[in-house]
One Martini backbone bead per residue (centre of mass of N, CA, C, O) as a GRO file, in nm:
protein
  192
    1MET     BB    1  -0.787  -3.530   0.557
    2ALA     BB    2  -0.831  -3.255   0.374
    3THR     BB    3  -0.846  -2.912   0.444
    4GLN     BB    4  -1.023  -2.646   0.346
    5SER     BB    5  -0.991  -2.328   0.302
    6PRO     BB    6  -1.195  -2.051   0.350
    7PHE     BB    7  -1.030  -1.856   0.153
    8SER     BB    8  -1.090  -1.988  -0.129
    9LEU     BB    9  -1.374  -1.863  -0.162
   10LEU     BB   10  -1.281  -1.560  -0.167
   11ASP     BB   11  -1.108  -1.556  -0.420
   12GLY     BB   12  -1.343  -1.589  -0.623
   13LEU     BB   13  -1.503  -1.342  -0.530
   14PHE     BB   14  -1.298  -1.122  -0.606
   15GLU     BB   15  -1.294  -1.190  -0.908
   16ARG     BB   16  -1.598  -1.137  -0.965
   17ILE     BB   17  -1.605  -0.844  -0.871
   18ALA     BB   18  -1.377  -0.733  -1.062
   19ALA     BB   19  -1.541  -0.828  -1.330
   20GLY     BB   20  -1.739  -0.634  -1.295
   21PRO     BB   21  -1.853  -0.347  -1.260
   22GLN     BB   22  -1.747  -0.034  -1.282
   23PRO     BB   23  -1.682   0.239  -1.137
   24PRO     BB   24  -1.734   0.549  -1.126
   25GLN     BB   25  -1.532   0.815  -1.189
   26TRP     BB   26  -1.609   0.994  -0.945
   27LEU     BB   27  -1.542   0.777  -0.732
   28VAL     BB   28  -1.248   0.735  -0.797
   29HIS     BB   29  -1.162   1.029  -0.752
   30GLU     BB   30  -1.249   1.048  -0.453
   31VAL     BB   31  -1.075   0.818  -0.346
   32GLN     BB   32  -0.805   0.938  -0.435
   33HIS     BB   33  -0.826   1.193  -0.260
   34ARG     BB   34  -0.838   1.042   0.012
   35VAL     BB   35  -0.564   0.904  -0.015
   36VAL     BB   36  -0.397   1.164  -0.031
   37LEU     BB   37  -0.480   1.277   0.243
   38PHE     BB   38  -0.370   1.042   0.408
   39LEU     BB   39  -0.075   1.048   0.312
   40ASN     BB   40  -0.024   1.341   0.407
   41HIS     BB   41  -0.079   1.294   0.703
   42VAL     BB   42   0.154   1.094   0.740
   43LEU     BB   43   0.387   1.273   0.632
   44MET     BB   44   0.348   1.512   0.848
   45GLN     BB   45   0.469   1.321   1.088
   46GLU     BB   46   0.739   1.321   0.888
   47ARG     BB   47   0.990   1.526   0.809
   48GLU     BB   48   1.190   1.349   0.644
   49ALA     BB   49   0.990   1.274   0.421
   50MET     BB   50   0.947   1.559   0.311
   51ASP     BB   51   1.244   1.624   0.249
   52ARG     BB   52   1.277   1.398   0.037
   53LEU     BB   53   1.043   1.498  -0.155
   54VAL     BB   54   1.146   1.780  -0.228
   55ARG     BB   55   1.378   1.662  -0.415
   56GLN     BB   56   1.114   1.543  -0.609
   57ARG     BB   57   0.975   1.766  -0.729
   58GLY     BB   58   0.734   1.703  -0.994
   59ARG     BB   59   0.716   1.417  -0.975
   60VAL     BB   60   0.595   1.100  -1.118
   61ALA     BB   61   0.384   0.838  -0.985
   62ARG     BB   62   0.276   0.511  -1.083
   63VAL     BB   63   0.013   0.310  -0.961
   64GLN     BB   64  -0.048  -0.050  -1.017
   65TRP     BB   65  -0.354  -0.265  -1.021
   66ARG     BB   66  -0.433  -0.391  -1.275
   67VAL     BB   67  -0.681  -0.153  -1.368
   68TYR     BB   68  -0.562   0.011  -1.136
   69SER     BB   69  -0.480   0.367  -1.101
   70MET     BB   70  -0.222   0.610  -0.976
   71ALA     BB   71  -0.120   0.948  -1.001
   72LEU     BB   72   0.164   1.103  -0.844
   73GLN     BB   73   0.257   1.424  -0.723
   74ILE     BB   74   0.516   1.620  -0.621
   75THR     BB   75   0.542   1.871  -0.412
   76PRO     BB   76   0.713   2.148  -0.286
   77ALA     BB   77   0.630   2.042   0.022
   78GLY     BB   78   0.640   1.712   0.023
   79LEU     BB   79   0.386   1.615  -0.112
   80LEU     BB   80   0.074   1.502  -0.243
   81ASP     BB   81  -0.075   1.464  -0.575
   82LEU     BB   82  -0.261   1.461  -0.831
   83ALA     BB   83  -0.202   1.408  -1.141
   84PRO     BB   84  -0.229   1.515  -1.431
   85GLN     BB   85  -0.375   1.449  -1.702
   86GLY     BB   86  -0.128   1.281  -1.897
   87SER     BB   87   0.104   1.225  -1.731
   88GLU     BB   88   0.438   1.146  -1.724
   89PRO     BB   89   0.598   0.904  -1.572
   90ASP     BB   90   0.897   0.846  -1.382
   91LEU     BB   91   0.729   0.615  -1.228
   92ARG     BB   92   0.662   0.257  -1.218
   93LEU     BB   93   0.419   0.073  -1.019
   94SER     BB   94   0.364  -0.284  -1.025
   95VAL     BB   95   0.149  -0.508  -0.916
   96THR     BB   96   0.178  -0.859  -0.971
   97GLU     BB   97  -0.051  -0.937  -0.798
   98THR     BB   98  -0.388  -1.041  -0.880
   99SER     BB   99  -0.471  -1.139  -0.604
  100ALA     BB  100  -0.639  -1.014  -0.340
  101LEU     BB  101  -0.591  -1.233  -0.129
  102SER     BB  102  -0.283  -1.262  -0.155
  103LEU     BB  103  -0.224  -0.968  -0.094
  104ALA     BB  104  -0.351  -0.959   0.189
  105GLN     BB  105  -0.178  -1.184   0.312
  106SER     BB  106   0.093  -1.048   0.270
  107VAL     BB  107   0.034  -0.795   0.440
  108LEU     BB  108  -0.041  -0.947   0.706
  109ARG     BB  109   0.257  -1.072   0.725
  110GLY     BB  110   0.452  -0.813   0.635
  111ASP     BB  111   0.479  -0.813   0.337
  112LYS     BB  112   0.595  -0.732   0.037
  113PRO     BB  113   0.495  -0.687  -0.257
  114ALA     BB  114   0.528  -0.757  -0.572
  115ILE     BB  115   0.726  -0.532  -0.786
  116ARG     BB  116   0.728  -0.342  -1.072
  117ILE     BB  117   1.009  -0.142  -1.181
  118GLU     BB  118   0.997   0.178  -1.359
  119GLY     BB  119   1.265   0.406  -1.382
  120ASP     BB  120   1.355   0.612  -1.144
  121VAL     BB  121   1.582   0.532  -0.904
  122GLN     BB  122   1.569   0.763  -0.692
  123LEU     BB  123   1.263   0.762  -0.654
  124ALA     BB  124   1.247   0.466  -0.568
  125ALA     BB  125   1.425   0.500  -0.314
  126GLU     BB  126   1.242   0.703  -0.166
  127ILE     BB  127   0.988   0.526  -0.158
  128ASN     BB  128   1.118   0.293  -0.006
  129TRP     BB  129   1.180   0.456   0.247
  130LEU     BB  130   0.889   0.521   0.316
  131VAL     BB  131   0.789   0.229   0.347
  132ASP     BB  132   1.005   0.156   0.578
  133HIS     BB  133   0.961   0.439   0.784
  134VAL     BB  134   0.655   0.504   0.743
  135ARG     BB  135   0.397   0.554   0.992
  136TRP     BB  136   0.095   0.525   1.127
  137ASP     BB  137  -0.025   0.703   1.416
  138VAL     BB  138  -0.300   0.602   1.558
  139GLU     BB  139  -0.271   0.674   1.856
  140GLU     BB  140  -0.239   0.981   1.818
  141ASP     BB  141  -0.512   1.032   1.680
  142LEU     BB  142  -0.685   0.906   1.906
  143ALA     BB  143  -0.590   1.097   2.139
  144ARG     BB  144  -0.740   1.350   2.028
  145LEU     BB  145  -1.028   1.218   2.096
  146ILE     BB  146  -0.980   1.026   2.393
  147GLY     BB  147  -0.693   1.013   2.479
  148ASP     BB  148  -0.413   0.858   2.594
  149ALA     BB  149  -0.496   0.604   2.757
  150PRO     BB  150  -0.717   0.487   2.569
  151ALA     BB  151  -0.537   0.480   2.317
  152HIS     BB  152  -0.328   0.282   2.427
  153THR     BB  153  -0.524   0.049   2.474
  154VAL     BB  154  -0.630   0.023   2.186
  155GLY     BB  155  -0.351  -0.021   2.058
  156ALA     BB  156  -0.277  -0.283   2.208
  157VAL     BB  157  -0.517  -0.450   2.108
  158ALA     BB  158  -0.463  -0.413   1.804
  159ARG     BB  159  -0.181  -0.544   1.803
  160ARG     BB  160  -0.273  -0.822   1.904
  161ALA     BB  161  -0.477  -0.876   1.677
  162ALA     BB  162  -0.277  -0.850   1.441
  163GLU     BB  163  -0.088  -1.077   1.533
  164ALA     BB  164  -0.300  -1.302   1.529
  165LEU     BB  165  -0.367  -1.273   1.229
  166ARG     BB  166  -0.082  -1.325   1.122
  167SER     BB  167  -0.055  -1.608   1.244
  168PHE     BB  168  -0.297  -1.734   1.104
  169VAL     BB  169  -0.210  -1.678   0.812
  170GLY     BB  170   0.070  -1.809   0.832
  171ALA     BB  171  -0.036  -2.095   0.901
  172ARG     BB  172  -0.208  -2.130   0.641
  173MET     BB  173   0.027  -2.080   0.437
  174GLY     BB  174   0.218  -2.314   0.557
  175ALA     BB  175  -0.017  -2.544   0.469
  176GLY     BB  176   0.032  -2.499   0.119
  177GLY     BB  177   0.092  -2.234   0.036
  178PRO     BB  178   0.238  -1.973  -0.068
  179SER     BB  179   0.536  -1.826  -0.037
  180ALA     BB  180   0.743  -1.550  -0.014
  181THR     BB  181   0.980  -1.706  -0.187
  182ASP     BB  182   0.833  -1.754  -0.467
  183ILE     BB  183   0.845  -1.430  -0.483
  184ALA     BB  184   1.044  -1.195  -0.618
  185PRO     BB  185   1.136  -0.894  -0.590
  186ALA     BB  186   1.191  -0.624  -0.756
  187THR     BB  187   1.427  -0.421  -0.915
  188PRO     BB  188   1.557  -0.138  -0.986
  189ARG     BB  189   1.550   0.049  -1.301
  190SER     BB  190   1.674   0.217  -1.557
  191THR     BB  191   1.581   0.450  -1.803
  192PRO     BB  192   1.647   0.628  -2.098
   0.00000   0.00000   0.00000
């Protein structure tokens, strides 16, 4: 007898929620500002990341998933800011996976989601480098609040829990769900 995954119920739930009423514009704007603050916090921990972005200052990248999008402009300091309304993006990154559950499972497995890339190849290469090399050092931020030893302990427990979750999701996906090789990530291409 085949056992149905409990995650299949959640997939339909995500779809129904996404099809429901859209959040107010002020809320979307505030969430986008918080995302930019978080991204800049992470970028400031890695000097090489900021140096790479300085070379791309003024460029705009638009990230889109389904109906949600956010345009980010690179500042002269090598950080990010929300692009002015109506800015023409130099790079468009569109997440092709429409299912929130499949996207979350992919991320939990440690896979990059499939993305359609259009626009400036050099900017795409710099963003790809950031995705591959820049990580949020949660332990360092936590150490500022509670000290080094407790932060290290919390970090170790969190890493073990994340690995267990990845193993669980990977085992469930391996039992009949789509694999990461079913969808090949897009490659950057330049536009005229």
